[in-house]
Coordinates of C-alpha atoms and ligand atoms in Angstrom, one line a residue:
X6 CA -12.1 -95.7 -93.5
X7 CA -8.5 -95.3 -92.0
X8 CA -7.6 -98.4 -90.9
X9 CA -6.2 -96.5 -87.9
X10 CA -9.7 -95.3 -87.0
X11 CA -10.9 -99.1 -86.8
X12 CA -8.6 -99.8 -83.8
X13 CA -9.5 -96.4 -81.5
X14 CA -7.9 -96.4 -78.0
X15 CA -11.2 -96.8 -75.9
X16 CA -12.6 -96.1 -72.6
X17 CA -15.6 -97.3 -72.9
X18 CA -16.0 -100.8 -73.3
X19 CA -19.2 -102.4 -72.2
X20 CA -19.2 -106.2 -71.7
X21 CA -21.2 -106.9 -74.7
X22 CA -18.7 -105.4 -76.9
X23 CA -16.0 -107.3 -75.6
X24 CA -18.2 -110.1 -76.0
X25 CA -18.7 -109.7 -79.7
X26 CA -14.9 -109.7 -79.8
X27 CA -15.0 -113.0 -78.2
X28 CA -18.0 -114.7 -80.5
X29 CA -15.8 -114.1 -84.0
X30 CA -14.8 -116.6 -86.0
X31 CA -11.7 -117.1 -84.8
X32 CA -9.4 -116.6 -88.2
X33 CA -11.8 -113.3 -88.2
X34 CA -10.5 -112.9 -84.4
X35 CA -6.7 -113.3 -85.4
X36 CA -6.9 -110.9 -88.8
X37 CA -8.2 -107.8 -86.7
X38 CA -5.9 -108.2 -84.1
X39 CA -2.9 -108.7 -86.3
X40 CA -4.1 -105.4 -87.9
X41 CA -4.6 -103.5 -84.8
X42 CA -0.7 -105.0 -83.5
X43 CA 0.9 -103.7 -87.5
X44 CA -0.6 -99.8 -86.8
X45 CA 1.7 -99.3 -83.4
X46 CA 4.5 -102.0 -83.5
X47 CA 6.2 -103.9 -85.7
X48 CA 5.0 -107.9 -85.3
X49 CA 8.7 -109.5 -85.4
X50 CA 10.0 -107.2 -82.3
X51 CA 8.9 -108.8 -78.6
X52 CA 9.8 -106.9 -75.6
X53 CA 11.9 -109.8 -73.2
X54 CA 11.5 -108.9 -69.7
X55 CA 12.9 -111.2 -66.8
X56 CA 11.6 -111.6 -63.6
X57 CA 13.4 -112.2 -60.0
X58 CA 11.5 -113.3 -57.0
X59 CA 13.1 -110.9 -54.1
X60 CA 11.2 -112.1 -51.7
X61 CA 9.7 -115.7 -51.8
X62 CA 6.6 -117.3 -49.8
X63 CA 4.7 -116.7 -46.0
X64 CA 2.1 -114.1 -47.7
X65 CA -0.6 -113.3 -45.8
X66 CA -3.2 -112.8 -48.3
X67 CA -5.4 -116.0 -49.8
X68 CA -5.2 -115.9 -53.7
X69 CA -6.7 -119.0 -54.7
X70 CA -4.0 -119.2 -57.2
X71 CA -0.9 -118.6 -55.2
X72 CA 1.8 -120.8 -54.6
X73 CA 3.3 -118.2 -52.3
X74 CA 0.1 -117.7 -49.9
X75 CA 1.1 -118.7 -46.5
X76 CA -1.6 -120.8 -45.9
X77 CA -1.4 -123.2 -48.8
X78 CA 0.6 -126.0 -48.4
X79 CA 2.8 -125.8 -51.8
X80 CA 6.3 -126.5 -51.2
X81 CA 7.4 -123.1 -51.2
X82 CA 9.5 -122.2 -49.0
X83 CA 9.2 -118.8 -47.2
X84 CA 12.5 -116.6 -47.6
X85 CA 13.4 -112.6 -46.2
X86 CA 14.2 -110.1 -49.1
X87 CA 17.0 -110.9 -50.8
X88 CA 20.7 -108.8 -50.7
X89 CA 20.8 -106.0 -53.2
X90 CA 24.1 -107.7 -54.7
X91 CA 22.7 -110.8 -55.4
X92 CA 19.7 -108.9 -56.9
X93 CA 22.2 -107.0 -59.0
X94 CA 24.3 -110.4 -60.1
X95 CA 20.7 -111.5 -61.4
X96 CA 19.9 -108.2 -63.2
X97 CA 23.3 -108.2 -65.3
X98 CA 22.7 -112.4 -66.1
X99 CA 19.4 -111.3 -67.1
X100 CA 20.9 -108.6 -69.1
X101 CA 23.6 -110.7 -71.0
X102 CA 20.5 -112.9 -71.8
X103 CA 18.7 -110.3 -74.0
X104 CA 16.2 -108.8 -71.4
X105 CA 15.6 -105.5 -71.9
X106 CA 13.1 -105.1 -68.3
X107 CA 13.7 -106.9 -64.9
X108 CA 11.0 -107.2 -62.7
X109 CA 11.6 -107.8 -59.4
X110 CA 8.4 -109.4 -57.4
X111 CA 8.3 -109.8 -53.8
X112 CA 5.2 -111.8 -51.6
X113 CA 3.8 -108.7 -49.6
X114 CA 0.4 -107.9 -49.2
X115 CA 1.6 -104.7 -49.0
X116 CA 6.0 -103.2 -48.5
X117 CA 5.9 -102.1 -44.8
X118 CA 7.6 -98.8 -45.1
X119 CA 10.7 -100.1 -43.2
X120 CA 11.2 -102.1 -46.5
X121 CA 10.9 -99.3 -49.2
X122 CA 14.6 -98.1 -48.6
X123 CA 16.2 -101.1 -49.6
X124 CA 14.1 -102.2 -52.2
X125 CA 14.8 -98.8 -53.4
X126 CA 18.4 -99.6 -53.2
X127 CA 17.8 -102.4 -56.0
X128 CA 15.9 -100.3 -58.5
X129 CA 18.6 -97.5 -58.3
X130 CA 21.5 -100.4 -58.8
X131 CA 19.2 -102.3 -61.4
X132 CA 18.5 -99.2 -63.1
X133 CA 22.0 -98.5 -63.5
X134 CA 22.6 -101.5 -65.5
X135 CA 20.9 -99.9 -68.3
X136 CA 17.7 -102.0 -68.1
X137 CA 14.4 -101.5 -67.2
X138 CA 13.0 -101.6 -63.7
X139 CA 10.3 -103.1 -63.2
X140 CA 8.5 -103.8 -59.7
X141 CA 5.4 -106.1 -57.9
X142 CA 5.5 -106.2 -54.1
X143 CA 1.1 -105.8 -53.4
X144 CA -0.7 -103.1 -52.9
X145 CA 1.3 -99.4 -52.6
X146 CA 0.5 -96.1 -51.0
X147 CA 0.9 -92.8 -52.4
X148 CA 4.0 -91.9 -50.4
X149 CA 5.4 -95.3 -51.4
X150 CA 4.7 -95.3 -54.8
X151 CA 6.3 -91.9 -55.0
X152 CA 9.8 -93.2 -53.3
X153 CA 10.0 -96.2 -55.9
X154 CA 9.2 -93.4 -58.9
X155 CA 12.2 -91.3 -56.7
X156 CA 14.4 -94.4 -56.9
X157 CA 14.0 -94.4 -61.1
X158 CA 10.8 -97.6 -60.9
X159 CA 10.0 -97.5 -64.5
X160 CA 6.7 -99.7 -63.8
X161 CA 4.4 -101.4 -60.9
X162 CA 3.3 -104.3 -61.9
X163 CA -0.3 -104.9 -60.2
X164 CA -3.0 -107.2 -61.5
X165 CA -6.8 -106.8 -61.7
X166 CA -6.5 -110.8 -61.9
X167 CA -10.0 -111.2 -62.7
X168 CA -13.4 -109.6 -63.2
X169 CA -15.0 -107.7 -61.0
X170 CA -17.6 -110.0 -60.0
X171 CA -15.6 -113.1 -59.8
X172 CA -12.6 -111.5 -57.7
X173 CA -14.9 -112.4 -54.5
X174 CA -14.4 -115.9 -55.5
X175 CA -10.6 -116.5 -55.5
X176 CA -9.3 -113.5 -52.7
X177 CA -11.2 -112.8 -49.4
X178 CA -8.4 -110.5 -47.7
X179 CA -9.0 -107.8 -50.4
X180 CA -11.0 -106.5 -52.6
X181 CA -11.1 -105.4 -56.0
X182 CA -11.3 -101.8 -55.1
X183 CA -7.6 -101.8 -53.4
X184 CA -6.4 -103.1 -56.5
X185 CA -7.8 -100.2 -58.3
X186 CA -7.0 -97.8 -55.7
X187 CA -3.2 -98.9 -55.4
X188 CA -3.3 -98.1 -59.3
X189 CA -4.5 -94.7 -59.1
X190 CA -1.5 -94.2 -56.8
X191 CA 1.2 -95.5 -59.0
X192 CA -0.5 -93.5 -61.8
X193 CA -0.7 -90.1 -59.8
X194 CA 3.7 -90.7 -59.1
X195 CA 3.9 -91.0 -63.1
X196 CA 5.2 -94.6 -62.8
X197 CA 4.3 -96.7 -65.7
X198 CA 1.2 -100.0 -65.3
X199 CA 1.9 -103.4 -65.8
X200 CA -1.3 -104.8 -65.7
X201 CA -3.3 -107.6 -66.2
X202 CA -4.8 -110.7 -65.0
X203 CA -4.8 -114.9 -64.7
X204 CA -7.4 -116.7 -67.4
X205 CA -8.0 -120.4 -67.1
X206 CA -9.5 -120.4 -63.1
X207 CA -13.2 -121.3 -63.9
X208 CA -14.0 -118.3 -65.0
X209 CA -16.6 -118.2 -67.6
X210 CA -16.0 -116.6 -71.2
X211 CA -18.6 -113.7 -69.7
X212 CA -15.9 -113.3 -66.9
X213 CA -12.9 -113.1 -69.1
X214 CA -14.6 -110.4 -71.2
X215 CA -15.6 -108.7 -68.2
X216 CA -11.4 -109.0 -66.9
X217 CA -10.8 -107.3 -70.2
X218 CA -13.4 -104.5 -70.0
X219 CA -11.8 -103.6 -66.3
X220 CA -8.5 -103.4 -68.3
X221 CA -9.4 -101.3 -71.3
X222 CA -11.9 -98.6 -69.2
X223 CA -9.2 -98.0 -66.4
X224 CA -8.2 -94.3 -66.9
X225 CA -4.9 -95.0 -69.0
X226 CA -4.3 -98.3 -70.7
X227 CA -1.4 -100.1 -68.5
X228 CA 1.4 -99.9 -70.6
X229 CA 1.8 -103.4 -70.5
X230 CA -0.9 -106.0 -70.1
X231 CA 0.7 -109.5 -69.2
X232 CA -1.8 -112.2 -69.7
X233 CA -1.1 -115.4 -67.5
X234 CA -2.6 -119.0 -67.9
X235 CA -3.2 -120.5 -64.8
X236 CA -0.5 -122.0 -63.1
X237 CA -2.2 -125.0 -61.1
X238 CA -0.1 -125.8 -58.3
X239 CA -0.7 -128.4 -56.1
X240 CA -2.0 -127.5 -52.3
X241 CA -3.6 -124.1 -53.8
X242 CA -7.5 -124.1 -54.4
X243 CA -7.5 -123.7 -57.6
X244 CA -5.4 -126.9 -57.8
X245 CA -8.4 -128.6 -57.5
X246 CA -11.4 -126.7 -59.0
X247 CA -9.9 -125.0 -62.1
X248 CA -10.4 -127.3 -65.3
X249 CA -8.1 -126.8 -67.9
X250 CA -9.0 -124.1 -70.9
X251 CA -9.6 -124.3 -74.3
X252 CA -6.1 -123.3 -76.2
X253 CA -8.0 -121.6 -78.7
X254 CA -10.0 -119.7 -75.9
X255 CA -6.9 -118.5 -74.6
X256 CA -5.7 -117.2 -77.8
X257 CA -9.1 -115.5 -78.3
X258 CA -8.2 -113.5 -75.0
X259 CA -4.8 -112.6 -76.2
X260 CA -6.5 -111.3 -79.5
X261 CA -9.3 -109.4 -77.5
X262 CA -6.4 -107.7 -75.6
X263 CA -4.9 -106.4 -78.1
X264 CA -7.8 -105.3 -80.0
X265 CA -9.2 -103.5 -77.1
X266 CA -5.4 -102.2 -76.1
X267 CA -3.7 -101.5 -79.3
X268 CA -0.8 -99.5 -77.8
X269 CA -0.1 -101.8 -74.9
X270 CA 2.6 -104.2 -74.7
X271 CA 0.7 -107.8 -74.2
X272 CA 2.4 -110.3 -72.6
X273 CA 2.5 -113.9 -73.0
X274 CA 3.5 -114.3 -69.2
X275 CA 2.6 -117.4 -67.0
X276 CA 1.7 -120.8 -68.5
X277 CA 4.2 -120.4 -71.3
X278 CA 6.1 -123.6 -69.6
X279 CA 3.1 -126.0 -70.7
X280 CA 2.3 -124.3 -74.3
X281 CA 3.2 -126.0 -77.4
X282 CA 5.6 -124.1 -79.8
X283 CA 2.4 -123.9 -82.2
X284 CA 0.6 -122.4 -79.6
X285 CA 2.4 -119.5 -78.1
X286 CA 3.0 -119.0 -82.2
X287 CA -0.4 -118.5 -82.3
X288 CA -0.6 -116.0 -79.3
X289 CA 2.2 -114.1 -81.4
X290 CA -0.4 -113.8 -84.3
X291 CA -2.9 -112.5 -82.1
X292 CA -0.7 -109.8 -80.9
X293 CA 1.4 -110.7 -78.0
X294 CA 4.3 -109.2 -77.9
X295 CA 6.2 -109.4 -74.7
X296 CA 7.4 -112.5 -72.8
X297 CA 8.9 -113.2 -69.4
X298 CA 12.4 -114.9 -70.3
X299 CA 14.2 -117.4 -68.1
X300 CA 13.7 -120.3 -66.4
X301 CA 11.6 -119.2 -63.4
X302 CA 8.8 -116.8 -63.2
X303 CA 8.8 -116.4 -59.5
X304 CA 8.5 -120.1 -57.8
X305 CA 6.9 -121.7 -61.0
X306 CA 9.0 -123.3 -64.2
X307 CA 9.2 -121.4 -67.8
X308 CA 10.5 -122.4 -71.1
X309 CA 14.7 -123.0 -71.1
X310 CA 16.6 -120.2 -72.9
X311 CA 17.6 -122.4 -75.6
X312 CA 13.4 -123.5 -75.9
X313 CA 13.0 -119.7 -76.5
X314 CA 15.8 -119.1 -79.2
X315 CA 14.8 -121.6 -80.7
X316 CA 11.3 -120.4 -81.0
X317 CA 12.6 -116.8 -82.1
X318 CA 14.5 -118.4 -84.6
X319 CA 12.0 -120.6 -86.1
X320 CA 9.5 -117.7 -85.8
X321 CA 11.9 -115.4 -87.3
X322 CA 11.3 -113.4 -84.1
X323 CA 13.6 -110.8 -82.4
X324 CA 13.9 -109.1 -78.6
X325 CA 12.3 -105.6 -78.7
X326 CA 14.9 -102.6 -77.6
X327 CA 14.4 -100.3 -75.3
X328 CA 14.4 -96.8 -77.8
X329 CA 11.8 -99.1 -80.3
X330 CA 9.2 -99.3 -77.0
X331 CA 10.1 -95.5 -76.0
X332 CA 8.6 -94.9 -79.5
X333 CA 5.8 -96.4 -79.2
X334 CA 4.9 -94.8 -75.9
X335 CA 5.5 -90.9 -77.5
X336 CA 3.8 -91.4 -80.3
X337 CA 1.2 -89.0 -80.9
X338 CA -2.6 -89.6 -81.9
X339 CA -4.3 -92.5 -80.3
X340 CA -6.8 -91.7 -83.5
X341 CA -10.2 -91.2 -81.9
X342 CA -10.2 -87.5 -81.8
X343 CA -10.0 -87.5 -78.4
X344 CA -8.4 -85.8 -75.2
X345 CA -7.9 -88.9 -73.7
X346 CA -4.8 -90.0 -72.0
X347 CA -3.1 -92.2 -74.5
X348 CA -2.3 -89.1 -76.8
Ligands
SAM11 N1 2.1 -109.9 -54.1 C1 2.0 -109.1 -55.2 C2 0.6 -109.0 -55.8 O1 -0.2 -109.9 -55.5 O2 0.3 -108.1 -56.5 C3 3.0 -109.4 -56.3 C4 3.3 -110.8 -56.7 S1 2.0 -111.7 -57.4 C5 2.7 -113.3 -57.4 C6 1.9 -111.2 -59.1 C7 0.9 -111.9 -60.0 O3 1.3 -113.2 -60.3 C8 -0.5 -112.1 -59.5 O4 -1.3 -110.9 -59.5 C9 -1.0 -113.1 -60.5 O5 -1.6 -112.5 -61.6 C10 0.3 -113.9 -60.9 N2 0.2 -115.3 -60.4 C11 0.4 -115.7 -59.2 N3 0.3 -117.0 -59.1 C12 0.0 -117.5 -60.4 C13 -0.3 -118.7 -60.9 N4 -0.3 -119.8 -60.2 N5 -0.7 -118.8 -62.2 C14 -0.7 -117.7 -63.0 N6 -0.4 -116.4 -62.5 C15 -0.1 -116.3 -61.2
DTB12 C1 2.5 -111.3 -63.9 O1 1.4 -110.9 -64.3 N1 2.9 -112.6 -63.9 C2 4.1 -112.7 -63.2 C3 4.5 -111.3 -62.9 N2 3.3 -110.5 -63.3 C4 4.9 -110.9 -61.5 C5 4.1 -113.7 -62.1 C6 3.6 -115.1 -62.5 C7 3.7 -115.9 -61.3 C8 3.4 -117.4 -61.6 C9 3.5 -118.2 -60.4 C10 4.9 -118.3 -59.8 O2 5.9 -118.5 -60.5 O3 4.9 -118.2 -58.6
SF4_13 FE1 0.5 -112.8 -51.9 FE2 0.6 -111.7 -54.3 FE3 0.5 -114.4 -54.0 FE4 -1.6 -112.9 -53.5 S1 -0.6 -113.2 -55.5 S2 -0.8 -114.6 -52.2 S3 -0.7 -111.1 -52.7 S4 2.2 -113.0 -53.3

């Protein structure tokens, strides 16, 4: 059989065979989804993408997770949406630092339309840099999603956090619906998907399957699928009932991704700060291939610059370009003889 045929771009994932990802042996795990990562990219290249916090703390919604949710007691202070300038003074650091994307998150259950304009201002500027614009400010509608695509917004960045059936447990102000929904709108204004969710919150292995299934049978694989690890930060929920996961099962989920999303950027994104080197080496094996690069995410720590040359180095690693992802994304033939939407 054509090896290419083994890793199909599906849309019909049921939980069981997601499981049966899960239950190999894990060196079996690692083989198939270094072999599904080899058909589409090539396994030294990671895509760096950097992310700026535009608009920090006093959220309304209740994300068990969320240092930013206004009624946790975190230590986060709340702040209004930055300047463009200083937004563009970031970008261009970001920039000389090897990023190739800048994502630029803001704490909104959803932009009130008053704020669209300026934050539209940013992606233009941003956008004009040369890099990759990248955006997360909660749930969109259509008419916004189509002024950010207007603006140049490469990609919405929008999480499914969790499976279905567990999303009840960690957010109360929304549902998983409206996560769904807001991605059928920045799909229909031919913006790209960041997409993905937060592993290590109690979740059972069932549930992480089931967070992957959501993933793989949404109508288009998000072009990007950043994986977090919990984040436990003190005065949120899950502060005190998440227990801490198994490393292995972690890289088990990075491996399932990839398997399940061949095409997709996966990205090593949240957690990184606490990984061993050998670790996130290991989460490279299993087909990550994107990180978020300097020393903040949004409010939380990651690795130092030099902790991440160094690990390129040793790994023999480089940052993906842009015109290396752009091929990725035209090429033709997702190799299950289908009409479907990944070509
Ligand atoms: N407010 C917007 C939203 O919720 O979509 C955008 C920003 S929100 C902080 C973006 C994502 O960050 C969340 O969907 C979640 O996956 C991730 N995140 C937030 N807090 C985290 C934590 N403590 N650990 C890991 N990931 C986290
Ligand atoms: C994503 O999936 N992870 C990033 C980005 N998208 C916006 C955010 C991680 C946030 C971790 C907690 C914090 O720094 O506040
Ligand atoms: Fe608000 Fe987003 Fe944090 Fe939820 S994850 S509390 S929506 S900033």
């Amino acid at each position: 059989m054509h090896l290419v045929s083994s890793f199909p771009v599906r849309h019909d994932w049921t939980r069981a065979d997601v499981e049966a990802l899960f239950d190999l042996p894990f060196t079996e795990l690692l083989h198939r989804a270094g072999s599904a990562h080899r058909l589409h990219f090539d396994p030294a290249e990671v895509q760096v993408s950097t992310l700026l916090s535009v608009k920090t703390g006093g959220c309304p919604e209740d994300c068990g997770y969320c240092p930013q949710a206004a009624r946790y007691h975190t230590g986060v202070e709340a702040s209004k949406l930055m300047e463009t300038d200083d937004v563009v003074a970031r970008a261009r650091q970001a920039k000389a630092a090897g990023a190739s994307r800048f994502c630029m998150g803001a704490a909104w259950r959803s932009p009130k339309d008053r704020d669209i304009p300026k934050v539209a201002a940013m992606i233009r500027e941003v956008k004009a840099l040369g890099l990759e614009t990248c955006a997360t400010l909660g749930m969109l509608s259509d008419t916004q999603a189509h002024a950010l695509k207007d603006a140049g917004l490469d990609y919405y960045n929008h999480n499914l956090d969790t499976a279905p059936e567990f999303y009840g447990e960690i957010i109360h102000t929304r549902e998983f619906q409206d996560r769904l929904d807001t991605l059928g709108h920045v799909r229909d204004a031919g913006l790209k998907t960041c997409c993905g969710g937060i592993v290590g919150m109690g979740e059972s292995r069932h549930q992480r399957a089931g967070l992957l299934q959501a993933l793989a049978n949404l109508p288009q694989h998000p072009d990007s699928v950043p994986i977090n690890r919990l984040v436990a930060v003190q005065g949120t929920p899950m502060a005190e009932t998440a227990k801490t996961l198994d490393p292995f099962e972690f890289v088990r989920t990075v491996a399932a991704a990839r398997i399940m999303m061949p095409k997709s950027m996966v990205r090593l994104s949240a957690g990184r700060d606490t990984m061993s080197d050998e670790l996130q080496a290991l989460c490279f094996a299993a087909g990550a291939n994107s990180i978020f690069h300097g020393e903040k995410l949004l409010t939380t720590g990651n690795p130092d610059t030099g902790r991440d040359q160094a690990l390129f180095a040793r790994l023999g690693l480089r940052p993906m370009q842009v015109d290396a992802m752009e091929a990725v994304q035209e090429d033709a033939g997702c190799g299950c003889n289908c009409a479907c939407a990944n070509g």
